[in-house]
PDB file of C-alpha atoms in Angstrom:
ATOM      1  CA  UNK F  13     -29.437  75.745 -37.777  1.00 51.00           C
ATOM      2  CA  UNK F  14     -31.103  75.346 -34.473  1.00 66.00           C
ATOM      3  CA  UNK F  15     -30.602  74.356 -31.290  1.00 69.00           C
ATOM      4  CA  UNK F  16     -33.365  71.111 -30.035  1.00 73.00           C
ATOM      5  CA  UNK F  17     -33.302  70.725 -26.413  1.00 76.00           C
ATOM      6  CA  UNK F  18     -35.366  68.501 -24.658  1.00 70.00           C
ATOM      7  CA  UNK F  19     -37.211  69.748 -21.260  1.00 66.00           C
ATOM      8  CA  UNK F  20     -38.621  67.696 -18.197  1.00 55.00           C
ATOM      9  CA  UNK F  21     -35.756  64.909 -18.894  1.00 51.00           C
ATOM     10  CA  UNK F  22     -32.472  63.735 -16.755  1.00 47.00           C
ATOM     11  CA  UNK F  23     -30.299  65.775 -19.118  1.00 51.00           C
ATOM     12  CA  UNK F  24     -32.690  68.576 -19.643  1.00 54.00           C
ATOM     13  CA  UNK F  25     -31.014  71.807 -20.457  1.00 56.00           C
ATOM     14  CA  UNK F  26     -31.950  74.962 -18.200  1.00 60.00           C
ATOM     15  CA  UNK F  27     -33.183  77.712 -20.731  1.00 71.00           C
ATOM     16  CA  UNK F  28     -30.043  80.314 -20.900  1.00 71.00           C
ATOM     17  CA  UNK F  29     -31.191  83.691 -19.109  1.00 69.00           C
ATOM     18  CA  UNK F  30     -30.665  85.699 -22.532  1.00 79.00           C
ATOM     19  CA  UNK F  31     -33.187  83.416 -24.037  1.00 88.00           C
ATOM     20  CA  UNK F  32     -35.664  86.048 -26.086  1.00 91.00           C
ATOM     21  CA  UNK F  33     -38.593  84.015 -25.550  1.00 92.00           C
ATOM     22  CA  UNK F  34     -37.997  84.064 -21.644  1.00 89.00           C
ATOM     23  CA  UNK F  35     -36.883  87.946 -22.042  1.00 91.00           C
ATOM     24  CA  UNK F  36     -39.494  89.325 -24.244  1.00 93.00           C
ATOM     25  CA  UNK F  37     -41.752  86.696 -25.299  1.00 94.00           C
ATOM     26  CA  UNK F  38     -40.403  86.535 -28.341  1.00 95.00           C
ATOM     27  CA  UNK F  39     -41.116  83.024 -29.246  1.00 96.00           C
ATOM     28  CA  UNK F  40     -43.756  80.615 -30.697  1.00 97.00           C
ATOM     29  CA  UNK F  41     -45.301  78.187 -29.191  1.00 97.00           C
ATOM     30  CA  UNK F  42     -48.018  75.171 -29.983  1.00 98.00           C
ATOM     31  CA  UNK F  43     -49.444  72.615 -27.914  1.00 98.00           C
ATOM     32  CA  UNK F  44     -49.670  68.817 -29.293  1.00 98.00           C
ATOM     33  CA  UNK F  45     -51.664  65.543 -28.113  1.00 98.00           C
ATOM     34  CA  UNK F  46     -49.537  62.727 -28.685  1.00 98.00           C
ATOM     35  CA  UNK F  47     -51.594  59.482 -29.103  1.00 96.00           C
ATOM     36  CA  UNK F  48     -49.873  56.063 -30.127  1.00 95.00           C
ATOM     37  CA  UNK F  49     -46.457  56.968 -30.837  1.00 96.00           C
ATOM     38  CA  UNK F  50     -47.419  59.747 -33.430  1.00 97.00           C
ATOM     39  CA  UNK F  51     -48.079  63.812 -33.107  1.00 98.00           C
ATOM     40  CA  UNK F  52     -51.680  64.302 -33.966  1.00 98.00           C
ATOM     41  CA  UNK F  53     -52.671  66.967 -36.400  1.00 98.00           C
ATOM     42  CA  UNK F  54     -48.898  67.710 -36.937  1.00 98.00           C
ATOM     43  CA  UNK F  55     -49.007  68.841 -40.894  1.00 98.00           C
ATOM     44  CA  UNK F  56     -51.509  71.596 -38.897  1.00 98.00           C
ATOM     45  CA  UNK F  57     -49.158  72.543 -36.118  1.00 98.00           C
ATOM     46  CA  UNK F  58     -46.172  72.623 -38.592  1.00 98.00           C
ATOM     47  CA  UNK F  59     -48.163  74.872 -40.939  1.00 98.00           C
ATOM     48  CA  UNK F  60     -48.708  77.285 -38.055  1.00 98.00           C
ATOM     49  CA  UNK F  61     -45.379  77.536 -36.834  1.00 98.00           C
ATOM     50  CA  UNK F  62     -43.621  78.154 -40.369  1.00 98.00           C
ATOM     51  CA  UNK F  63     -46.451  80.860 -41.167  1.00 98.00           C
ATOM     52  CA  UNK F  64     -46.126  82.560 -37.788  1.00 97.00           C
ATOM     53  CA  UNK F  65     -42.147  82.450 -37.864  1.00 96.00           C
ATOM     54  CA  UNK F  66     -42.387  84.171 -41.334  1.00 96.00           C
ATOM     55  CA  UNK F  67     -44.800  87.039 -40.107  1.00 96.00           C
ATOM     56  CA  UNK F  68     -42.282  87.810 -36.815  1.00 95.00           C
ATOM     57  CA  UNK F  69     -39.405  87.376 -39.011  1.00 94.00           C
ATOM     58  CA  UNK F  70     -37.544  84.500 -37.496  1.00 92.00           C
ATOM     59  CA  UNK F  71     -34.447  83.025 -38.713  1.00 89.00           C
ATOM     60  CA  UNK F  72     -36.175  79.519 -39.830  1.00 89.00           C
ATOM     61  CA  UNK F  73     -34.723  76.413 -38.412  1.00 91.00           C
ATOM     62  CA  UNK F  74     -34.784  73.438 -40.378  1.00 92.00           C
ATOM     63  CA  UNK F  75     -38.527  71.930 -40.601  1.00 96.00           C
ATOM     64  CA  UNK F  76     -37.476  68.505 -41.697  1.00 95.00           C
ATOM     65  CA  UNK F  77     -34.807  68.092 -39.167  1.00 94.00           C
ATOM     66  CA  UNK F  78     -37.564  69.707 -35.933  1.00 95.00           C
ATOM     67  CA  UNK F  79     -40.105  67.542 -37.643  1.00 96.00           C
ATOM     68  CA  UNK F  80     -37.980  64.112 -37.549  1.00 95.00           C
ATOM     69  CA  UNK F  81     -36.424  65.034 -34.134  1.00 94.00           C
ATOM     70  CA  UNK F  82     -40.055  65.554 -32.481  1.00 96.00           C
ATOM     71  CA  UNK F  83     -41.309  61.812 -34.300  1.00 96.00           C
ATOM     72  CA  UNK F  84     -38.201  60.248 -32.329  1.00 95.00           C
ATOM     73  CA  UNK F  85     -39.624  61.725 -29.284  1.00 95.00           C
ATOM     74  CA  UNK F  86     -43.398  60.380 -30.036  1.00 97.00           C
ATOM     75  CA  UNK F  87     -42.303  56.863 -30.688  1.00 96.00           C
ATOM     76  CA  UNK F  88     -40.639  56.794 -27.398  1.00 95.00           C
ATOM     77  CA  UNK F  89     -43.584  57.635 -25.365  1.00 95.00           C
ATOM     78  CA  UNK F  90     -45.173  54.627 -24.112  1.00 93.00           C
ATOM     79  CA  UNK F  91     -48.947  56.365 -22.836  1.00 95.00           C
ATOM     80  CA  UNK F  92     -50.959  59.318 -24.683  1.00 96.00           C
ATOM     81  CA  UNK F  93     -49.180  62.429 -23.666  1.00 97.00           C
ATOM     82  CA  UNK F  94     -48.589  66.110 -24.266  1.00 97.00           C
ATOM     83  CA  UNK F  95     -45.906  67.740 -26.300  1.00 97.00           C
ATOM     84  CA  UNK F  96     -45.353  71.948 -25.832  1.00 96.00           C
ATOM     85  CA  UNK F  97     -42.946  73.099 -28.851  1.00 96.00           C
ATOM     86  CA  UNK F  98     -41.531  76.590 -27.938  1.00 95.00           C
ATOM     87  CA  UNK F  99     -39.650  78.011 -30.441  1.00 94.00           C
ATOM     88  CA  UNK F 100     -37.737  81.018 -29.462  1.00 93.00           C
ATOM     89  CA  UNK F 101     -35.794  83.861 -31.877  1.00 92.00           C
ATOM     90  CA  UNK F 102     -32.955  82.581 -29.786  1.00 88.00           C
ATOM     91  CA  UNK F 103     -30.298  84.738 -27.394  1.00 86.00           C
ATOM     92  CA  UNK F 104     -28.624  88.014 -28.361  1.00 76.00           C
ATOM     93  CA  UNK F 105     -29.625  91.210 -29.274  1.00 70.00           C
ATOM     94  CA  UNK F 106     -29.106  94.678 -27.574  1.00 73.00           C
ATOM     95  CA  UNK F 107     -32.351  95.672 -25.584  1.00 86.00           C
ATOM     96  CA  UNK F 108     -35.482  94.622 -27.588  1.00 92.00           C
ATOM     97  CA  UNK F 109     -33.391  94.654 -31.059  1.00 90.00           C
ATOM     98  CA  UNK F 110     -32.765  91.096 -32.151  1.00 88.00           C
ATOM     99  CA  UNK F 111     -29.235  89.850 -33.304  1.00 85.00           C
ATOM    100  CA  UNK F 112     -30.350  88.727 -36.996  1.00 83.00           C
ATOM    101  CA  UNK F 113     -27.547  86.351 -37.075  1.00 80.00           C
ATOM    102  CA  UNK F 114     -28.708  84.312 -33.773  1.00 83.00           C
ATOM    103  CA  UNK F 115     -30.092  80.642 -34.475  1.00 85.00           C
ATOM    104  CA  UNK F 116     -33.579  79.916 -32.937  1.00 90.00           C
ATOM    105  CA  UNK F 117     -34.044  77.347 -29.530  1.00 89.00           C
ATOM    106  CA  UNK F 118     -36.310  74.604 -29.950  1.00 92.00           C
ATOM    107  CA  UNK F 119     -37.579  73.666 -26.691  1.00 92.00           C
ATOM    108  CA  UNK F 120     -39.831  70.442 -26.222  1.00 93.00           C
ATOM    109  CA  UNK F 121     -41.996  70.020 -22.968  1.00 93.00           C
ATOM    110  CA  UNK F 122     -43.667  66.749 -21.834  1.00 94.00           C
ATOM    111  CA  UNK F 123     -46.764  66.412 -20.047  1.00 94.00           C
ATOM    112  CA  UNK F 124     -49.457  63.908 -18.958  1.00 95.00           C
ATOM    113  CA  UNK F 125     -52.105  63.575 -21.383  1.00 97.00           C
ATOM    114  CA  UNK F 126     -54.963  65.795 -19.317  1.00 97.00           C
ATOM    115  CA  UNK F 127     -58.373  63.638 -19.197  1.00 97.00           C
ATOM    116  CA  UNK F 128     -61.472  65.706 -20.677  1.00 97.00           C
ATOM    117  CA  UNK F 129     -63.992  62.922 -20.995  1.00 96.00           C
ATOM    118  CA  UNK F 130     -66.045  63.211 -18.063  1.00 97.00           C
ATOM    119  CA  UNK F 131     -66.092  67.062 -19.237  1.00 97.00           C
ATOM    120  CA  UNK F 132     -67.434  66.572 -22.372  1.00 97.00           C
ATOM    121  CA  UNK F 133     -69.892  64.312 -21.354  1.00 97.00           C
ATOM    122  CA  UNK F 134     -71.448  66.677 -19.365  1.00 98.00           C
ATOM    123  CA  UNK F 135     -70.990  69.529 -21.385  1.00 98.00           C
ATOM    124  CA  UNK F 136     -69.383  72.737 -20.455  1.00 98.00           C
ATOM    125  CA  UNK F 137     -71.031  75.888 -18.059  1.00 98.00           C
ATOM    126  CA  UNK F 138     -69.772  78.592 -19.736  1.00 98.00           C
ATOM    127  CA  UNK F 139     -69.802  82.420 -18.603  1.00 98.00           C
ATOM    128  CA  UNK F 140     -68.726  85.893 -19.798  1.00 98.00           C
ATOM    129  CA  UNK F 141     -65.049  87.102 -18.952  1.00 98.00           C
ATOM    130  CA  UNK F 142     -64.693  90.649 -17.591  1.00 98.00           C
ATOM    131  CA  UNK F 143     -61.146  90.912 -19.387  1.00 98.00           C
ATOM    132  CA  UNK F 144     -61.501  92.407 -22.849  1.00 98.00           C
ATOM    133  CA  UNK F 145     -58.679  91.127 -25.457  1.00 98.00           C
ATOM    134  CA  UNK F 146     -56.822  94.403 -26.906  1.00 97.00           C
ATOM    135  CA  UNK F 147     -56.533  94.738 -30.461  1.00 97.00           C
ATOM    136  CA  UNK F 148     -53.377  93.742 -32.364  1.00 97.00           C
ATOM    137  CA  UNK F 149     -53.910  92.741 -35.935  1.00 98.00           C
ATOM    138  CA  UNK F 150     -49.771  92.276 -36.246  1.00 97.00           C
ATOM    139  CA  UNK F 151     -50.258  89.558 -33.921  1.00 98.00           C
ATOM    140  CA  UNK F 152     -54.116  87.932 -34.500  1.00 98.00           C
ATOM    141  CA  UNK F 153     -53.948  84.424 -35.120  1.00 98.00           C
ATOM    142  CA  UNK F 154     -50.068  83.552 -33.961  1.00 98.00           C
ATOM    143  CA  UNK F 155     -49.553  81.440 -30.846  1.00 98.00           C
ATOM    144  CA  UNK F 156     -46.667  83.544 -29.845  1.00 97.00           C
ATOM    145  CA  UNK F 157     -45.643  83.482 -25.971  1.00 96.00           C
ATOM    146  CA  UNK F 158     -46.878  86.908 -25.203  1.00 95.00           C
ATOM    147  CA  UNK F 159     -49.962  84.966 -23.047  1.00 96.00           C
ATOM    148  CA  UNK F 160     -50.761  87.480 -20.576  1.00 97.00           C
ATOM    149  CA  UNK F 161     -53.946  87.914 -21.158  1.00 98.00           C
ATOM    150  CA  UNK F 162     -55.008  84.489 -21.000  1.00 98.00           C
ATOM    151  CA  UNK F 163     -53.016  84.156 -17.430  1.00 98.00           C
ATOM    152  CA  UNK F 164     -55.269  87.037 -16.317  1.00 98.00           C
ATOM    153  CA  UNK F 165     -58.413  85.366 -17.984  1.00 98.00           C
ATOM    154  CA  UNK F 166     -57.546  81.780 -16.217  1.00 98.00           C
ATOM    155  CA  UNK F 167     -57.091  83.690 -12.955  1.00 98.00           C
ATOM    156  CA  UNK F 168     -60.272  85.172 -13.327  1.00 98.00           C
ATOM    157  CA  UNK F 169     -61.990  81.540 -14.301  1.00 98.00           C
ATOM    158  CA  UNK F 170     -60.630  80.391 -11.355  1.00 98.00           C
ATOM    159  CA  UNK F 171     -62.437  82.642  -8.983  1.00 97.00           C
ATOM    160  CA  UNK F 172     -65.754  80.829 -10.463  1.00 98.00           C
ATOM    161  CA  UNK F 173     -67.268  77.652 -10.361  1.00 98.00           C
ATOM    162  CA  UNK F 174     -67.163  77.786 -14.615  1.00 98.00           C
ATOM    163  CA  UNK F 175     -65.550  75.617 -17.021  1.00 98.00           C
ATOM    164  CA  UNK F 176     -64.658  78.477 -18.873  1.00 98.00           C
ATOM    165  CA  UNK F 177     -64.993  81.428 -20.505  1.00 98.00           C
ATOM    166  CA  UNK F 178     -66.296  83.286 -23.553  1.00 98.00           C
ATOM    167  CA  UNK F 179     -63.931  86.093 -24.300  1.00 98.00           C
ATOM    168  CA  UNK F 180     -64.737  89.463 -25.987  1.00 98.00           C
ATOM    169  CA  UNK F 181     -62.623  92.233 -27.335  1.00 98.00           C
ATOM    170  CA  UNK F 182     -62.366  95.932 -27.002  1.00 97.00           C
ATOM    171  CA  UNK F 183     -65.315  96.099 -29.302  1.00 97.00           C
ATOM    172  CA  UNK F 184     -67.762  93.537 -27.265  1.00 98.00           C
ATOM    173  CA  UNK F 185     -67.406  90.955 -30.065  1.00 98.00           C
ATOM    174  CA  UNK F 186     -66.429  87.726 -29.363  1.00 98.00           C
ATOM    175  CA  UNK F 187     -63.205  85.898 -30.425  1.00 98.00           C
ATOM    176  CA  UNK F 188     -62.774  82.566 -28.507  1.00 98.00           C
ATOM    177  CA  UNK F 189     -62.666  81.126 -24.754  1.00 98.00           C
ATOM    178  CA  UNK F 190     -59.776  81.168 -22.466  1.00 98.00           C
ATOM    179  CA  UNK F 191     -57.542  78.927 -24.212  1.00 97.00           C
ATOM    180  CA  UNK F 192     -59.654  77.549 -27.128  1.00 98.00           C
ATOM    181  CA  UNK F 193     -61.381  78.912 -30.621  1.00 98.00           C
ATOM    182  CA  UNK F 194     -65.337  78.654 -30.232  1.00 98.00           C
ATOM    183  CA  UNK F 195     -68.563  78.037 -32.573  1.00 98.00           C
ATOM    184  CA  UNK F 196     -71.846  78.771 -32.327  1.00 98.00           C
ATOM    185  CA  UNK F 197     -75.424  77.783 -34.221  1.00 98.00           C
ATOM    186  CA  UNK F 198     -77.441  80.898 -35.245  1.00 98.00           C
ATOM    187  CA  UNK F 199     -80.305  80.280 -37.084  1.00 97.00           C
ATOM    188  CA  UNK F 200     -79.557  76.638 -38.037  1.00 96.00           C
ATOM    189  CA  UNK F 201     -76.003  77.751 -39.413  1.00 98.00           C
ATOM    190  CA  UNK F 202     -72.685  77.076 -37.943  1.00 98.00           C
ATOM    191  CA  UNK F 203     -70.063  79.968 -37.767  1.00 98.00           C
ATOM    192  CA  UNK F 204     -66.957  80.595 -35.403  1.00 98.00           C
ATOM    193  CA  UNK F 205     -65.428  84.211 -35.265  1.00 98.00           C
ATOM    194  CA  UNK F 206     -63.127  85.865 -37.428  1.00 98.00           C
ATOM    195  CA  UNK F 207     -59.408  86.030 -35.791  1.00 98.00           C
ATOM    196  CA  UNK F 208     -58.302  89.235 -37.717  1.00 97.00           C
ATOM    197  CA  UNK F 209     -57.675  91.495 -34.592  1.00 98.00           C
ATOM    198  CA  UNK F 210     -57.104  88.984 -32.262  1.00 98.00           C
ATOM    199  CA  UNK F 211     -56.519  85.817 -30.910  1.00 98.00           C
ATOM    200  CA  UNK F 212     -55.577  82.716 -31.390  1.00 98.00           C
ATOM    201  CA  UNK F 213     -56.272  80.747 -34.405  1.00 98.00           C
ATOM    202  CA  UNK F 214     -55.774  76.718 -33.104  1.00 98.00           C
ATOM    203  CA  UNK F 215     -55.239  73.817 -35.230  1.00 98.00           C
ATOM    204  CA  UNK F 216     -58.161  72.274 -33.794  1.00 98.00           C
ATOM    205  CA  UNK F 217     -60.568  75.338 -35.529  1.00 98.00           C
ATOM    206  CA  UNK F 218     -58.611  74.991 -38.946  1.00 98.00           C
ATOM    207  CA  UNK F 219     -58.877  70.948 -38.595  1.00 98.00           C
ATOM    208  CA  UNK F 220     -62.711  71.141 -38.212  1.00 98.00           C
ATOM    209  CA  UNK F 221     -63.220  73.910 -40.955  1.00 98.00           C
ATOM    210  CA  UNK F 222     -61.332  72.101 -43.430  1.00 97.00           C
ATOM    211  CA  UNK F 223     -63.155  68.715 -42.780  1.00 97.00           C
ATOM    212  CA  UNK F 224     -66.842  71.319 -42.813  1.00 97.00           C
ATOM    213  CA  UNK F 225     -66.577  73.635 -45.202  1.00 97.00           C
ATOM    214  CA  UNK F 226     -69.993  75.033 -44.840  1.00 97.00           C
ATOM    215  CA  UNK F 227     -68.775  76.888 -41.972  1.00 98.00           C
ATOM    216  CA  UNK F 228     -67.989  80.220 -42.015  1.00 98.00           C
ATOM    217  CA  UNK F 229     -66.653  83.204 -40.124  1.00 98.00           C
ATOM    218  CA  UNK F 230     -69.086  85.624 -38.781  1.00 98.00           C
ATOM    219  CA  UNK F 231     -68.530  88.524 -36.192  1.00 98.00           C
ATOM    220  CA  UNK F 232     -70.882  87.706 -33.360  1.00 98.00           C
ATOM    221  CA  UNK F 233     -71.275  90.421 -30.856  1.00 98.00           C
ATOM    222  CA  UNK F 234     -72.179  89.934 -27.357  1.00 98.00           C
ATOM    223  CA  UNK F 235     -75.821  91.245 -27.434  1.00 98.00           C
ATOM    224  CA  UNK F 236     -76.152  88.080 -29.698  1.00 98.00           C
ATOM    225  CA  UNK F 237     -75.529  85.698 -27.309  1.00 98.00           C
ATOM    226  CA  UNK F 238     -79.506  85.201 -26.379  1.00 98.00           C
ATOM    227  CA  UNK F 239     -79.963  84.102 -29.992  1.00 98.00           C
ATOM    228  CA  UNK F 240     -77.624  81.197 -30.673  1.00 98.00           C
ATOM    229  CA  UNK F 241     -78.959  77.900 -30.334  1.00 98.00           C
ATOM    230  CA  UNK F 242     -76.028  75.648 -29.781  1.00 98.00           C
ATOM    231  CA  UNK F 243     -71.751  76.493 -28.993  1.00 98.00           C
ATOM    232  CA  UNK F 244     -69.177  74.537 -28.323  1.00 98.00           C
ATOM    233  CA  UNK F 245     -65.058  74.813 -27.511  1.00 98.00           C
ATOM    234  CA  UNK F 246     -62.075  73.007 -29.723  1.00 98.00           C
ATOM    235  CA  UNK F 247     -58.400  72.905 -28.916  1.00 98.00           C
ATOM    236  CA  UNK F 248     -55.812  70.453 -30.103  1.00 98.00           C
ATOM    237  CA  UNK F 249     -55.991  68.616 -26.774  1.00 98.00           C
ATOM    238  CA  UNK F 250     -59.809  68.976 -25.710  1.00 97.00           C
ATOM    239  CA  UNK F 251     -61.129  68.095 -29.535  1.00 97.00           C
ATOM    240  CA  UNK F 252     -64.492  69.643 -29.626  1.00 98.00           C
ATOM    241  CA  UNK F 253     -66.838  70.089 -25.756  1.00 98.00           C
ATOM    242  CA  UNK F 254     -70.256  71.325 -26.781  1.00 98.00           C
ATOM    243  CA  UNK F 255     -71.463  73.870 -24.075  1.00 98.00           C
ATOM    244  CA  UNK F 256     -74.582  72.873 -22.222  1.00 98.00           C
ATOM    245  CA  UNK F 257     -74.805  76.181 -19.888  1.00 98.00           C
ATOM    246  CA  UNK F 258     -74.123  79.455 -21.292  1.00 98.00           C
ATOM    247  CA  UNK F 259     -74.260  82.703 -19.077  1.00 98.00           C
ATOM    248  CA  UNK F 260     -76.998  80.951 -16.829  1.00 97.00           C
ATOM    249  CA  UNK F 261     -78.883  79.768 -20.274  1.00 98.00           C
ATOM    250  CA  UNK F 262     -79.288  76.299 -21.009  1.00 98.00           C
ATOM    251  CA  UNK F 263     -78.245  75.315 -24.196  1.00 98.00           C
ATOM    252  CA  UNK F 264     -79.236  72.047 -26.568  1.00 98.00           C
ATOM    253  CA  UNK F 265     -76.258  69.576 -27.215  1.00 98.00           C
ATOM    254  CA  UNK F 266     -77.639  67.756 -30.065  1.00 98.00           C
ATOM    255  CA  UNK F 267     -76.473  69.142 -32.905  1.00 98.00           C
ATOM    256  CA  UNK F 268     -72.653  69.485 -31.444  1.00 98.00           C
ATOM    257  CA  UNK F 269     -72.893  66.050 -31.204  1.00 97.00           C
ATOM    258  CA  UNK F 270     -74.012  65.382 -34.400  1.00 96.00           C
ATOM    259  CA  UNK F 271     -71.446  67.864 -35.968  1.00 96.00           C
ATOM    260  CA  UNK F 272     -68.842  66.005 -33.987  1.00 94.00           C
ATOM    261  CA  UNK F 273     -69.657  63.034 -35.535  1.00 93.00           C
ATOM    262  CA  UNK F 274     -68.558  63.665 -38.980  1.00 94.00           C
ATOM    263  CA  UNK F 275     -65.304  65.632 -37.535  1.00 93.00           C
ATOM    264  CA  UNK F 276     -62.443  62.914 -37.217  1.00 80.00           C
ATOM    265  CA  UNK F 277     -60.222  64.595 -34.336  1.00 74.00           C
TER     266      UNK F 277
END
């Protein structure tokens, strides 16, 4: 069982104080553009958020029922919009123990759907981020609410006049951008980095690997950077943004473009 509480409404419920998620950060969490009535790239999402519940060892609630609760909510909204599903282990437990019996809190956010096309139109102006992303295989991949890195990485994007950021770990390889996976042309061949160690691996990334298969995941170290010939950013809400400025280099468009043409998103 599980308990589905709806946020940013009349009868909203305030998150309880022992909430786990709010405690520890012991939660999941995934980000959803809601366009006509219906979830976008849900089967994705839902994929994510059964394999990361398994790997942290969640008491599952009941897909079907989350999964027909949050298609009541998308038929209701009238505009494009933005749905944030945080799923948390739930309350109880002594200390950083969990109580294995406790039932998991669904919480549902609603947003405004943000507007990216003038942004991708002109392409993003990319730079390097100071902050280094600390190893933690245990965790690479998940979209679990332990986000403070990316809070310190958006503070320091914020202190620029960027769009965003290419972020590196401990071992000056890249992994993705402040809050979206990346890809990058080197020598006419696509690749996007390997999220073993780190980061996040976004629904976006597995939507456009599955629909082009020919790309792969490569390591790509920083000293690289001169030699790619095209990059750009994916999330679930931006879709793909090819980058047109990276680290003060110019960068060609074209073939984002024409990748982004055969990627239905």
């Amino acid at each position: 069982m599980a308990d589905f509480i709806l946020i940013n409404s009349p009868n909203s419920t305030a998150v309880a104080g022992g909430c786990r998620a709010l405690q520890y950060g012991d939660g999941l969490f995934t980000t959803m553009r809601v366009s006509q009535g219906e979830i976008a790239l849900w089967s994705l999402h839902l994929a994510r958020l059964q394999y990361s519940a398994r790997r942290l060892g969640f008491v599952e609630p009941d897909w079907q029922q989350l999964s027909a609760w949050l298609q009541v909510q998308a038929r209701q909204m009238t505009a494009d919009c933005v749905f944030k599903l945080l799923i948390s282990r739930g309350i109880g437990g002594r200390g950083y123990a969990a109580d294995p019996k406790a039932e998991v809190s669904c919480y549902l956010y609603q947003a405004p759907m943000p507007d990216y096309r003038a942004l991708k139109a002109a392409g993003l102006k990319v730079g390097l981020a100071k902050l280094r992303l600390a190893a933690q295989p245990a965790l690479a991949g998940l979209k679990h609410c332990n986000r403070l890195e990316q809070v310190l990485l958006k503070q320091e994007l914020a202190g620029t006049a960027l769009d965003d950021l290419v972020v590196a770990d401990s071992n000056d390889l890249v992994i993705e951008g402040s809050a979206a996976n990346l890809f990058y042309q080197l020598h006419g061949h696509w690749y996007t980095p390997p999220l073993d160690k780190c980061g996040v691996a976004g629904v976006m990334r597995s939507h456009i690997m599955q629909q082009q298969p020919q790309i792969a995941e490569r390591p790509l170290a920083l000293h690289e950077l001169p030699l790619l010939s095209a990059m750009f950013f994916s999330n679930a809400l931006l879709g793909i943004a090819a980058v047109r400025e990276l680290d003060g280099r110019p960068l060609p468009m074209a073939a984002v473009h024409s990748l982004q043409q055969q990627v239905l998103c």
